[in-house]
Amino acid sequence: MASRTTVLAGGIGAARFLEGLVRVVAADTVTVIGNTGDDLELHGLTVCPDLDTVTYTLAGLADPARGWGQANESFHTLDALRRFSKETWFQLGDRDLATHLFRTSLLRRGFPLSEVTRRVSRSLGVESTILPMSDHPVRTWLETDSGRLDFQTYFVKNGAKPVVRAVEFVGADQAAPASGVLEAIAQADAVIVAPSNPIISVGPIFAVPGIREALRKTAAPVLAVSPIVGGRAVKGPAAEMMTSLGYDASALAVASLYKDFLNVFVLDEADRESSAAVEELGMRAVVCPTLMTGMPQKEALAHTVMEALVS
C-alpha cells in the first residue's frame, strides 16, 4: 500500500507546496485538511477561499500570477453587479462564481461542507482528497486598530493594513472536525503542516476541538515548513501579525507555536543560525531552500520534506 500523507493547509503558500508534493508522491495518497476560517457569505453565496485556492491549484486551473482564482478569468458579472451594490471589493470571477453557485446550492439542500468539497474537487479532476477542517461554520475575526473586523474585510477590503491586536475564531468551540479529518491524521504515514500563516491560516484548524490533540497522538511523524524566511513572510501579513500579537517574526517563533506536536521543522537557509535553537525545542531541524519560485523549487522542497519524514 502506498504511503498516506496528510497536509494541513492554508491558502497560497500551502497550495504552492502541494503543487510540488503531488509531483513527488502519488496525488491520490495525499489528504488535505483545509482552513475554513476565511470563508464568507457574499451576494448570497458561500465562498471558501482557501479550499478553492488548493482545489484550483491541484486541478491545474489556478491563476499563477495572482495565486488565487482561476486562470483566464473574466469579471463580467462583478462589473454588472456594481450597478446595484457597492460591496464588490471581493473579486469573484465568472468561472469562480460557478463554484460558489454549485457549493451554495448543495449546502442549502443539506449536504455537509465536506461532501460538497469532495464533489467540487472530483468534478474538477483533483485526485487528492480535500477536507474542510469542520462542517460547522468557523469564522476568523480580528481586533485591530481600526476596530473589530472579519478576516476578509481586514485582508482584502483593507489590504491587511490594520494592526492586529487579537484573533478570535468564532464558532470553533462549538465545532467538530469534519468527517474524515481525525482519521486522516491518525491513519497517516506522515503529517505535514504546510508553509502557511500560523495565526490565521493554520490557527483556525487547530482551534477546532480534537485536531491538535490528534496531532499529538498520531504515530506518524509530523513536520512543518516555516512560512517565515529571514524575519519576513514569503507572502501575506504573517510577520507583521506575529509581531503585533507579541511573537517574534521568526522561523524559531513558528517552531515554538508547534512544539507540542512537531517532530521535524524545515527552515530556510537564511535562518540556518536558528537550527540549534529549534532543536532545543525537542524537534529535528532541517535546513534547505524553501522559497518556491518555480516548479523545480516546489518539487525540490517536497523531495526534502518527504526524505526528512523517513530519515
XYZ file of N, CA and C in Angstrom, residues 57-298:
726
model
N -5.547 24.944 -7.639
C -4.129 24.679 -7.894
C -3.907 23.219 -8.261
N -4.479 22.310 -7.486
C -4.301 20.889 -7.761
C -5.020 20.457 -9.037
N -6.024 21.227 -9.442
C -6.735 20.929 -10.685
C -6.043 21.533 -11.897
N -4.983 22.317 -11.655
C -4.295 22.975 -12.761
C -5.055 24.152 -13.332
N -5.951 24.742 -12.533
C -6.800 25.834 -13.003
C -6.433 27.186 -12.410
N -5.555 27.208 -11.425
C -5.285 28.442 -10.688
C -4.578 29.478 -11.538
N -4.818 30.724 -11.218
C -4.124 31.835 -11.864
C -2.733 31.942 -11.253
N -1.670 31.656 -12.006
C -0.325 31.655 -11.413
C 0.166 33.038 -11.015
N -0.347 34.064 -11.649
C 0.103 35.421 -11.324
C -0.509 35.903 -10.015
N -1.814 35.758 -9.881
C -2.478 36.232 -8.663
C -2.327 35.247 -7.510
N -2.277 33.958 -7.824
C -2.213 32.952 -6.781
C -3.571 32.539 -6.264
N -4.620 33.201 -6.684
C -5.988 32.855 -6.271
C -6.897 32.964 -7.490
N -8.084 32.373 -7.392
C -8.999 32.391 -8.527
C -8.506 31.500 -9.654
N -9.214 31.560 -10.776
C -8.879 30.719 -11.914
C -8.170 31.524 -13.005
N -7.377 30.824 -13.778
C -6.656 31.456 -14.874
C -7.634 31.876 -15.972
N -7.233 32.875 -16.753
C -8.034 33.364 -17.878
C -9.444 33.729 -17.444
N -9.523 34.338 -16.276
C -10.813 34.681 -15.686
C -11.377 35.959 -16.305
N -12.693 36.076 -16.286
C -13.378 37.311 -16.676
C -14.223 37.768 -15.483
N -14.633 39.030 -15.501
C -15.339 39.598 -14.351
C -16.596 40.358 -14.802
N -17.287 39.818 -15.795
C -18.465 40.491 -16.325
C -19.584 40.581 -15.282
N -19.785 39.509 -14.518
C -20.843 39.514 -13.508
C -20.548 40.558 -12.443
N -19.312 40.614 -11.982
C -18.940 41.588 -10.965
C -19.108 43.010 -11.493
N -18.720 43.236 -12.734
C -18.879 44.563 -13.325
C -20.355 44.966 -13.377
N -21.214 44.023 -13.731
C -22.645 44.320 -13.784
C -23.217 44.545 -12.391
N -22.692 43.801 -11.409
C -23.183 43.914 -10.038
C -22.915 45.297 -9.450
N -21.896 45.964 -9.943
C -21.564 47.298 -9.430
C -22.688 48.307 -9.678
N -23.586 48.005 -10.586
C -24.744 48.878 -10.811
C -25.691 48.859 -9.619
N -25.648 47.768 -8.874
C -26.612 47.572 -7.798
C -26.010 47.631 -6.392
N -24.717 47.394 -6.270
C -24.118 47.238 -4.943
C -22.718 47.832 -4.899
N -22.381 48.383 -3.732
C -21.018 48.867 -3.507
C -20.124 47.761 -2.933
N -20.723 46.629 -2.581
C -19.969 45.538 -1.961
C -19.357 44.638 -3.026
N -18.527 45.224 -3.854
C -17.880 44.443 -4.923
C -16.369 44.456 -4.776
N -15.888 44.687 -3.561
C -14.449 44.744 -3.305
C -13.810 43.349 -3.304
N -14.606 42.323 -3.093
C -14.077 40.953 -3.122
C -14.220 40.438 -4.549
N -13.082 40.166 -5.185
C -13.072 39.833 -6.610
C -13.536 38.393 -6.863
N -14.721 38.267 -7.402
C -15.260 36.968 -7.785
C -15.365 36.918 -9.303
N -14.551 36.081 -9.919
C -14.581 35.933 -11.358
C -15.757 35.080 -11.807
N -16.041 35.120 -13.092
C -17.195 34.390 -13.623
C -17.057 32.884 -13.461
N -15.868 32.332 -13.743
C -15.658 30.894 -13.550
C -15.713 30.542 -12.058
N -15.127 31.393 -11.253
C -15.133 31.191 -9.812
C -16.566 31.182 -9.276
N -17.411 32.052 -9.797
C -18.803 32.110 -9.343
C -19.528 30.788 -9.557
N -19.172 30.069 -10.608
C -19.812 28.779 -10.852
C -19.575 27.826 -9.681
N -18.349 27.849 -9.133
C -18.037 27.008 -7.972
C -18.916 27.397 -6.784
N -19.042 28.694 -6.532
C -19.800 29.154 -5.367
C -21.298 28.893 -5.534
N -21.792 29.016 -6.752
C -23.200 28.693 -7.001
C -23.473 27.213 -6.745
N -22.585 26.356 -7.251
C -22.740 24.911 -7.054
C -22.652 24.565 -5.573
N -21.649 25.120 -4.885
C -21.466 24.839 -3.459
C -22.695 25.282 -2.655
N -23.152 26.493 -2.882
C -24.256 27.031 -2.108
C -25.535 26.240 -2.333
N -25.772 25.819 -3.556
C -26.977 25.042 -3.830
C -26.973 23.720 -3.073
N -25.813 23.074 -2.995
C -25.726 21.806 -2.265
C -25.852 22.022 -0.756
N -25.216 23.077 -0.238
C -25.326 23.362 1.194
C -26.779 23.630 1.576
N -27.501 24.337 0.736
C -28.906 24.642 1.030
C -29.779 23.397 0.958
N -29.318 22.399 0.237
C -30.043 21.123 0.187
C -29.675 20.216 1.354
N -28.770 20.673 2.220
C -28.458 19.933 3.431
C -27.188 19.113 3.406
N -26.439 19.177 2.308
C -25.184 18.434 2.261
C -24.137 19.124 3.140
N -23.325 18.363 3.886
C -22.255 18.976 4.683
C -21.143 19.499 3.789
N -20.398 20.469 4.301
C -19.335 21.077 3.513
C -18.315 20.051 3.045
N -18.044 19.027 3.849
C -17.067 18.006 3.447
C -17.524 17.272 2.193
N -18.802 16.948 2.104
C -19.318 16.272 0.911
C -19.339 17.223 -0.282
N -19.702 18.468 -0.032
C -19.701 19.458 -1.116
C -18.288 19.641 -1.654
N -17.315 19.724 -0.764
C -15.921 19.896 -1.165
C -15.444 18.697 -1.974
N -15.852 17.511 -1.565
C -15.494 16.300 -2.312
C -16.047 16.364 -3.732
N -17.295 16.792 -3.868
C -17.913 16.857 -5.197
C -17.249 17.917 -6.074
N -16.927 19.060 -5.464
C -16.257 20.123 -6.226
C -14.902 19.640 -6.731
N -14.100 19.077 -5.834
C -12.751 18.670 -6.220
C -12.766 17.540 -7.248
N -13.650 16.580 -7.071
C -13.728 15.477 -8.034
C -14.207 15.975 -9.402
N -15.159 16.889 -9.402
C -15.660 17.435 -10.665
C -14.567 18.164 -11.435
N -13.597 18.731 -10.703
C -12.511 19.464 -11.333
C -11.288 18.583 -11.592
N -11.409 17.298 -11.320
C -10.341 16.364 -11.661
C -9.232 16.243 -10.641
N -9.468 16.677 -9.424
C -8.440 16.580 -8.379
C -8.404 15.155 -7.833
N -7.222 14.563 -7.813
C -7.080 13.183 -7.333
C -6.895 13.113 -5.822
N -6.313 14.140 -5.233
C -6.128 14.158 -3.783
C -7.474 14.371 -3.090
N -7.530 13.982 -1.819
C -8.726 14.209 -1.016
C -8.590 15.557 -0.313
N -9.585 16.409 -0.465
C -9.573 17.721 0.190
C -10.722 17.762 1.189
N -10.389 18.023 2.444
C -11.376 18.062 3.516
C -11.372 19.444 4.167
N -12.537 20.017 4.442
C -12.565 21.207 5.289
C -12.244 20.794 6.714
N -11.707 21.701 7.496
C -11.367 21.363 8.885
C -12.612 20.983 9.685
N -13.754 21.575 9.319
C -15.009 21.293 10.018
C -16.176 21.501 9.069
N -17.269 20.794 9.308
C -18.503 21.047 8.581
C -19.301 22.174 9.220
N -18.894 22.574 10.421
C -19.563 23.667 11.129
C -18.892 24.995 10.788
N -19.650 26.067 10.692
C -19.048 27.369 10.378
C -18.109 27.841 11.483
N -16.907 28.196 11.092
C -15.929 28.836 11.973
C -15.435 30.068 11.212
N -15.448 31.224 11.848
C -15.060 32.445 11.157
C -13.998 33.193 11.962
N -12.979 33.647 11.266
C -11.895 34.391 11.885
C -12.270 35.864 11.987
N -12.217 36.389 13.208
C -12.442 37.810 13.468
C -11.199 38.390 14.141
N -10.895 39.626 13.822
C -9.679 40.263 14.306
C -10.003 41.562 15.028
N -9.380 41.738 16.190
C -9.418 43.037 16.867
C -8.237 43.836 16.338
N -8.524 44.973 15.725
C -7.479 45.769 15.098
C -7.553 47.217 15.561
N -6.568 48.002 15.146
C -6.612 49.422 15.488
C -7.654 50.173 14.669
N -8.343 49.460 13.759
C -9.468 50.025 13.011
C -10.793 49.417 13.465
N -10.772 48.715 14.592
C -11.977 48.088 15.108
C -11.991 46.585 14.881
N -13.127 45.971 15.198
C -13.284 44.533 15.045
C -13.689 44.226 13.607
N -12.896 43.400 12.928
C -13.108 43.133 11.512
C -13.148 41.634 11.248
N -14.063 41.219 10.369
C -13.975 39.840 9.898
C -12.749 39.717 9.003
N -12.271 38.505 8.798
C -10.984 38.322 8.138
C -10.927 38.953 6.757
N -11.927 38.716 5.921
C -11.850 39.208 4.549
C -11.946 40.728 4.470
N -12.682 41.351 5.392
C -12.698 42.817 5.434
C -11.315 43.343 5.775
N -10.670 42.693 6.742
C -9.304 43.068 7.105
C -8.328 42.820 5.955
N -8.393 41.623 5.371
C -7.356 41.181 4.448
C -7.538 41.753 3.043
N -8.751 41.702 2.528
C -8.989 42.130 1.146
C -9.419 43.597 1.084
N -10.491 43.930 1.781
C -11.022 45.290 1.685
C -10.044 46.324 2.222
N -9.349 45.982 3.328
C -8.413 46.918 3.945
C -6.952 46.577 3.669
N -6.715 45.637 2.785
C -5.358 45.337 2.361
C -4.421 44.876 3.459
N -4.969 44.246 4.516
C -4.175 43.739 5.650
C -3.364 44.851 6.317
N -3.850 46.085 6.226
C -3.111 47.207 6.801
C -3.392 47.461 8.284
N -4.618 47.257 8.775
C -4.846 47.493 10.205
C -3.948 46.615 11.077
N -3.477 47.156 12.164
C -2.638 46.407 13.100
C -3.528 45.465 13.914
N -3.167 44.198 13.930
C -3.966 43.178 14.612
C -3.548 43.063 16.068
N -4.512 43.175 16.973
C -4.254 43.103 18.409
C -4.706 41.794 19.038
N -5.690 41.148 18.433
C -6.196 39.869 18.952
C -6.912 39.144 17.831
N -6.980 37.828 17.957
C -7.625 36.981 16.953
C -8.634 36.081 17.644
N -9.812 35.956 17.046
C -10.853 35.091 17.591
C -11.409 34.209 16.480
N -11.585 32.943 16.777
C -12.166 32.000 15.827
C -13.592 31.698 16.279
N -14.515 32.490 15.780
C -15.901 32.422 16.230
C -16.532 31.117 15.755
N -17.106 30.394 16.704
C -17.753 29.126 16.391
C -16.865 27.919 16.572
N -15.570 28.135 16.790
C -14.651 26.998 16.895
C -14.959 26.117 18.091
N -15.346 26.736 19.201
C -15.587 25.950 20.407
C -16.810 25.051 20.271
N -17.695 25.378 19.342
C -18.878 24.552 19.101
C -18.717 23.630 17.897
N -17.573 23.709 17.239
C -17.353 22.937 16.014
C -16.772 21.564 16.334
N -16.826 20.710 15.349
C -16.199 19.392 15.429
C -15.436 19.160 14.132
N -14.393 18.358 14.164
C -13.681 18.053 12.916
C -14.622 17.447 11.891
N -14.439 17.825 10.646
C -15.259 17.255 9.572
C -15.018 15.757 9.466
N -15.960 15.068 8.891
C -15.831 13.631 8.693
C -14.547 13.305 7.941
N -13.740 12.438 8.513
C -12.500 12.012 7.883
C -11.264 12.739 8.346
N -11.421 13.866 9.032
C -10.252 14.661 9.425
C -9.404 13.933 10.456
N -10.012 13.482 11.546
C -9.236 12.811 12.592
C -8.646 11.500 12.074
N -9.391 10.808 11.230
C -8.887 9.559 10.653
C -7.688 9.831 9.749
N -7.743 10.936 8.998
C -6.638 11.267 8.100
C -5.354 11.535 8.872
N -5.474 12.068 10.071
C -4.293 12.305 10.914
C -3.844 11.007 11.574
N -4.791 10.257 12.133
C -4.449 9.041 12.870
C -3.894 7.953 11.965
N -4.382 7.868 10.736
C -4.003 6.784 9.837
C -2.898 7.168 8.864
N -2.409 8.392 8.956
C -1.369 8.854 8.033
C -0.035 8.180 8.329
N 0.781 8.076 7.302
C 2.174 7.665 7.479
C 3.069 8.876 7.681
N 2.570 10.048 7.318
C 3.289 11.300 7.516
C 2.274 12.437 7.549
N 2.527 13.426 8.412
C 1.666 14.603 8.508
C 2.534 15.838 8.308
N 2.066 16.761 7.475
C 2.825 17.967 7.154
C 1.953 19.191 7.428
N 2.526 20.167 8.126
C 1.906 21.483 8.239
C 2.551 22.343 7.167
N 1.780 22.688 6.143
C 2.316 23.423 5.004
C 2.757 24.828 5.424
N 3.592 25.484 4.609
C 4.031 26.842 4.943
C 2.886 27.838 4.804
N 2.165 28.031 5.890
C 1.007 28.913 5.943
C 1.101 29.760 7.203
N 0.432 30.900 7.187
C 0.402 31.789 8.354
C -0.028 30.993 9.589
N 0.827 30.916 10.627
C 0.490 30.080 11.778
C -0.670 30.619 12.608
N -0.959 31.909 12.474
C -2.014 32.520 13.277
C -3.374 32.389 12.605
N -3.476 32.776 11.335
C -4.796 32.878 10.700
C -5.045 31.863 9.593
N -4.038 31.090 9.204
C -4.259 30.060 8.183
C -4.268 28.666 8.788
N -3.339 28.414 9.700
C -3.298 27.120 10.388
C -4.000 27.220 11.741
N -3.943 28.399 12.349
C -4.567 28.598 13.658
C -6.025 28.186 13.724
N -6.854 28.529 12.734
C -8.253 28.098 12.805
C -8.420 26.583 12.796
N -7.545 25.878 12.101
C -7.615 24.409 12.078
C -7.352 23.865 13.479
N -6.327 24.402 14.137
C -6.001 23.948 15.493
C -7.087 24.323 16.501
N -7.874 25.355 16.181
C -8.908 25.806 17.115
C -10.094 24.850 17.178
N -10.238 23.997 16.175
C -11.334 23.021 16.179
C -10.993 21.925 17.181
N -11.823 21.716 18.187
C -11.514 20.731 19.226
C -11.193 19.358 18.649
N -10.094 18.783 19.126
C -9.708 17.430 18.744
C -8.611 17.345 17.716
N -8.408 18.399 16.916
C -7.417 18.291 15.844
C -6.002 18.384 16.387
N -5.743 19.345 17.246
C -4.386 19.464 17.796
C -4.042 18.234 18.641
N -5.015 17.737 19.386
C -4.787 16.535 20.186
C -4.460 15.348 19.282
N -5.136 15.262 18.144
C -4.860 14.180 17.201
C -3.438 14.261 16.672
N -2.931 15.475 16.448
C -1.544 15.639 16.003
C -0.566 15.174 17.079
N -0.900 15.433 18.323
C -0.020 14.984 19.412
C -0.029 13.470 19.561
N -1.147 12.833 19.229
C -1.290 11.402 19.461
C -0.890 10.528 18.278
N -0.873 11.088 17.073
C -0.618 10.249 15.906
C 0.754 9.597 15.974
N 0.811 8.366 15.478
C 2.098 7.662 15.425
C 2.950 8.141 14.266
N 2.363 8.873 13.351
C 3.099 9.369 12.183
C 4.005 10.531 12.569
N 5.148 10.661 11.915
C 5.965 11.848 12.152
C 5.239 13.082 11.638
N 5.365 14.187 12.373
C 4.706 15.441 11.999
C 5.781 16.477 11.695
N 5.703 17.075 10.531
C 6.696 18.030 10.044
C 5.988 19.328 9.672
N 6.654 20.459 9.905
C 6.137 21.753 9.455
C 7.208 22.480 8.667
N 6.770 23.230 7.677
C 7.662 24.073 6.884
C 7.425 25.519 7.292
N 8.478 26.238 7.605
C 8.332 27.609 8.071
C 7.824 28.529 6.955
N 6.814 29.362 7.265
C 6.381 30.372 6.298
C 7.148 31.682 6.451
N 8.021 31.735 7.447
C 8.823 32.926 7.720
C 10.256 32.652 7.277
N 10.800 33.524 6.449
C 12.169 33.388 5.949
C 12.914 34.690 6.208
N 13.965 34.599 7.004
C 14.749 35.792 7.292
C 13.952 36.896 7.945
N 12.996 36.530 8.790
C 12.197 37.520 9.501
C 11.051 38.106 8.707
N 10.826 37.605 7.501
C 9.761 38.118 6.650
C 8.869 36.974 6.176
N 7.596 37.270 6.000
C 6.685 36.279 5.442
C 6.916 36.176 3.944
N 6.888 34.970 3.423
C 7.032 34.790 1.989
C 5.899 35.508 1.267
N 4.703 35.449 1.825
C 3.552 36.142 1.260
C 2.562 36.417 2.381
N 1.943 37.583 2.353
C 0.913 37.883 3.333
C 1.447 38.553 4.582
N 0.540 38.773 5.555
C 0.868 39.588 6.737
C 1.367 38.812 7.944
N 1.887 37.603 7.756
C 2.242 36.771 8.909
C 3.257 37.432 9.821
N 4.310 38.016 9.257
C 5.370 38.602 10.087
C 4.837 39.769 10.912
N 4.124 40.684 10.265
C 3.574 41.840 10.978
C 2.570 41.399 12.037
N 1.774 40.417 11.715
C 0.768 39.933 12.653
C 1.408 39.275 13.866
N 2.435 38.466 13.640
C 3.117 37.833 14.765
C 3.727 38.879 15.689
N 4.310 39.917 15.109
C 4.916 40.975 15.916
C 3.860 41.715 16.734
N 2.750 42.096 16.113
C 1.720 42.857 16.824
C 1.030 42.028 17.896
N 1.080 40.693 17.769
C 0.482 39.806 18.769
C 1.469 39.376 19.845
N 2.696 39.890 19.763
C 3.660 39.639 20.822
C 4.655 38.537 20.571
N 4.696 38.013 19.359
C 5.663 36.980 18.997
C 6.800 37.604 18.193
N 7.931 36.918 18.165
C 8.975 37.307 17.224
C 8.544 36.907 15.813
N 8.909 37.716 14.846
C 8.657 37.351 13.447
C 9.838 36.527 12.980
N 9.832 35.238 13.313
C 10.980 34.382 13.021
C 10.528 32.946 12.823
N 11.379 32.197 12.146
C 11.122 30.766 11.981
C 11.092 30.076 13.341
N 11.979 30.491 14.241
C 12.020 29.897 15.576
C 10.703 30.100 16.313
N 10.102 31.266 16.165
C 8.822 31.523 16.823
C 7.731 30.614 16.273
N 7.761 30.355 14.973
C 6.784 29.436 14.379
C 6.977 28.038 14.952
N 8.218 27.591 15.023
C 8.506 26.274 15.604
C 8.004 26.189 17.038
N 8.148 27.274 17.792
C 7.689 27.297 19.188
C 6.177 27.131 19.277
N 5.447 27.710 18.320
C 3.991 27.597 18.316
C 3.529 26.163 18.064
N 4.376 25.366 17.428
C 4.009 23.997 17.060
C 4.724 22.934 17.906
N 5.463 23.347 18.901
C 6.400 22.425 19.561
C 5.724 21.249 20.270
N 4.443 21.370 20.599
C 3.791 20.279 21.343
C 3.490 19.063 20.473
N 3.591 19.202 19.137
C 3.286 18.047 18.291
C 4.312 17.799 17.187
N 5.287 18.688 17.012
C 6.216 18.558 15.886
C 7.360 17.603 16.169
N 7.739 16.839 15.139
C 8.951 16.025 15.162
C 10.066 16.638 14.331
N 9.674 17.329 13.243
C 10.654 17.896 12.316
C 10.197 19.297 11.911
N 11.149 20.224 11.832
C 10.837 21.582 11.387
C 11.794 21.963 10.273
N 11.236 22.397 9.149
C 12.041 22.786 7.999
C 12.138 24.307 7.951
N 13.362 24.814 7.941
C 13.576 26.251 7.869
C 14.545 26.584 6.749
N 14.435 27.790 6.263
C 15.220 28.201 5.112
C 16.683 28.411 5.480
N 17.534 28.366 4.455
C 18.963 28.601 4.665
C 19.235 29.963 5.273
N 18.346 30.920 5.032
C 18.518 32.251 5.616
C 18.406 32.230 7.134
N 17.806 31.170 7.674
C 17.607 31.059 9.119
C 18.430 29.925 9.727
N 19.489 29.543 9.034
C 20.308 28.431 9.488
C 20.781 28.597 10.937
N 21.085 29.831 11.327
C 21.612 30.062 12.674
C 20.595 29.727 13.767
N 19.317 29.576 13.389
C 18.278 29.235 14.364
C 18.086 27.737 14.533
N 18.778 26.933 13.744
C 18.523 25.486 13.752
C 18.812 24.858 15.111
N 19.866 25.286 15.767
C 20.183 24.721 17.086
C 19.083 25.051 18.088
N 18.594 26.292 18.059
C 17.530 26.692 18.982
C 16.246 25.930 18.685
N 15.989 25.659 17.420
C 14.822 24.858 17.050
C 14.940 23.463 17.651
N 16.109 22.866 17.566
C 16.287 21.512 18.092
C 16.194 21.478 19.619
N 16.508 22.584 20.254
C 16.340 22.657 21.709
C 14.872 22.584 22.126
N 13.979 22.848 21.173
C 12.545 22.733 21.448
C 12.079 21.279 21.431
N 12.962 20.364 21.021
C 12.623 18.949 21.028
C 12.246 18.376 19.680
N 12.661 19.042 18.611
C 12.370 18.556 17.258
C 13.639 18.603 16.437
N 13.646 17.904 15.317
C 14.796 17.936 14.425
C 14.648 19.086 13.447
N 15.719 19.826 13.239
C 15.714 20.943 12.292
C 16.326 20.495 10.971
N 15.684 20.841 9.884
C 16.190 20.570 8.538
C 16.309 21.910 7.821
N 17.486 22.201 7.332
C 17.744 23.473 6.661
C 17.868 23.234 5.159
N 17.108 23.989 4.380
C 17.148 23.857 2.921
C 16.521 25.094 2.299
N 16.661 25.284 0.987
C 15.945 26.380 0.336
C 14.441 26.121 0.392
N 13.676 27.091 0.839
C 12.229 26.904 0.958
C 11.420 27.836 0.061
N 12.077 28.774 -0.619
C 11.347 29.696 -1.486
C 10.919 28.969 -2.756
N 9.628 28.958 -3.027
C 9.075 28.194 -4.150
C 8.839 29.128 -5.334
N 9.914 29.510 -5.991
C 9.834 30.484 -7.082
C 9.424 29.861 -8.419
N 9.444 28.556 -8.501
C 9.059 27.858 -9.725
C 8.830 26.399 -9.418
N 8.402 25.643 -10.416
C 8.116 24.234 -10.181
C 9.339 23.438 -9.728
N 10.536 23.663 -10.271
C 11.696 22.918 -9.770
C 11.917 23.131 -8.281
N 11.710 24.358 -7.810
C 11.895 24.643 -6.376
C 10.787 24.000 -5.540
N 9.573 23.974 -6.067
C 8.470 23.321 -5.352
C 8.734 21.825 -5.213
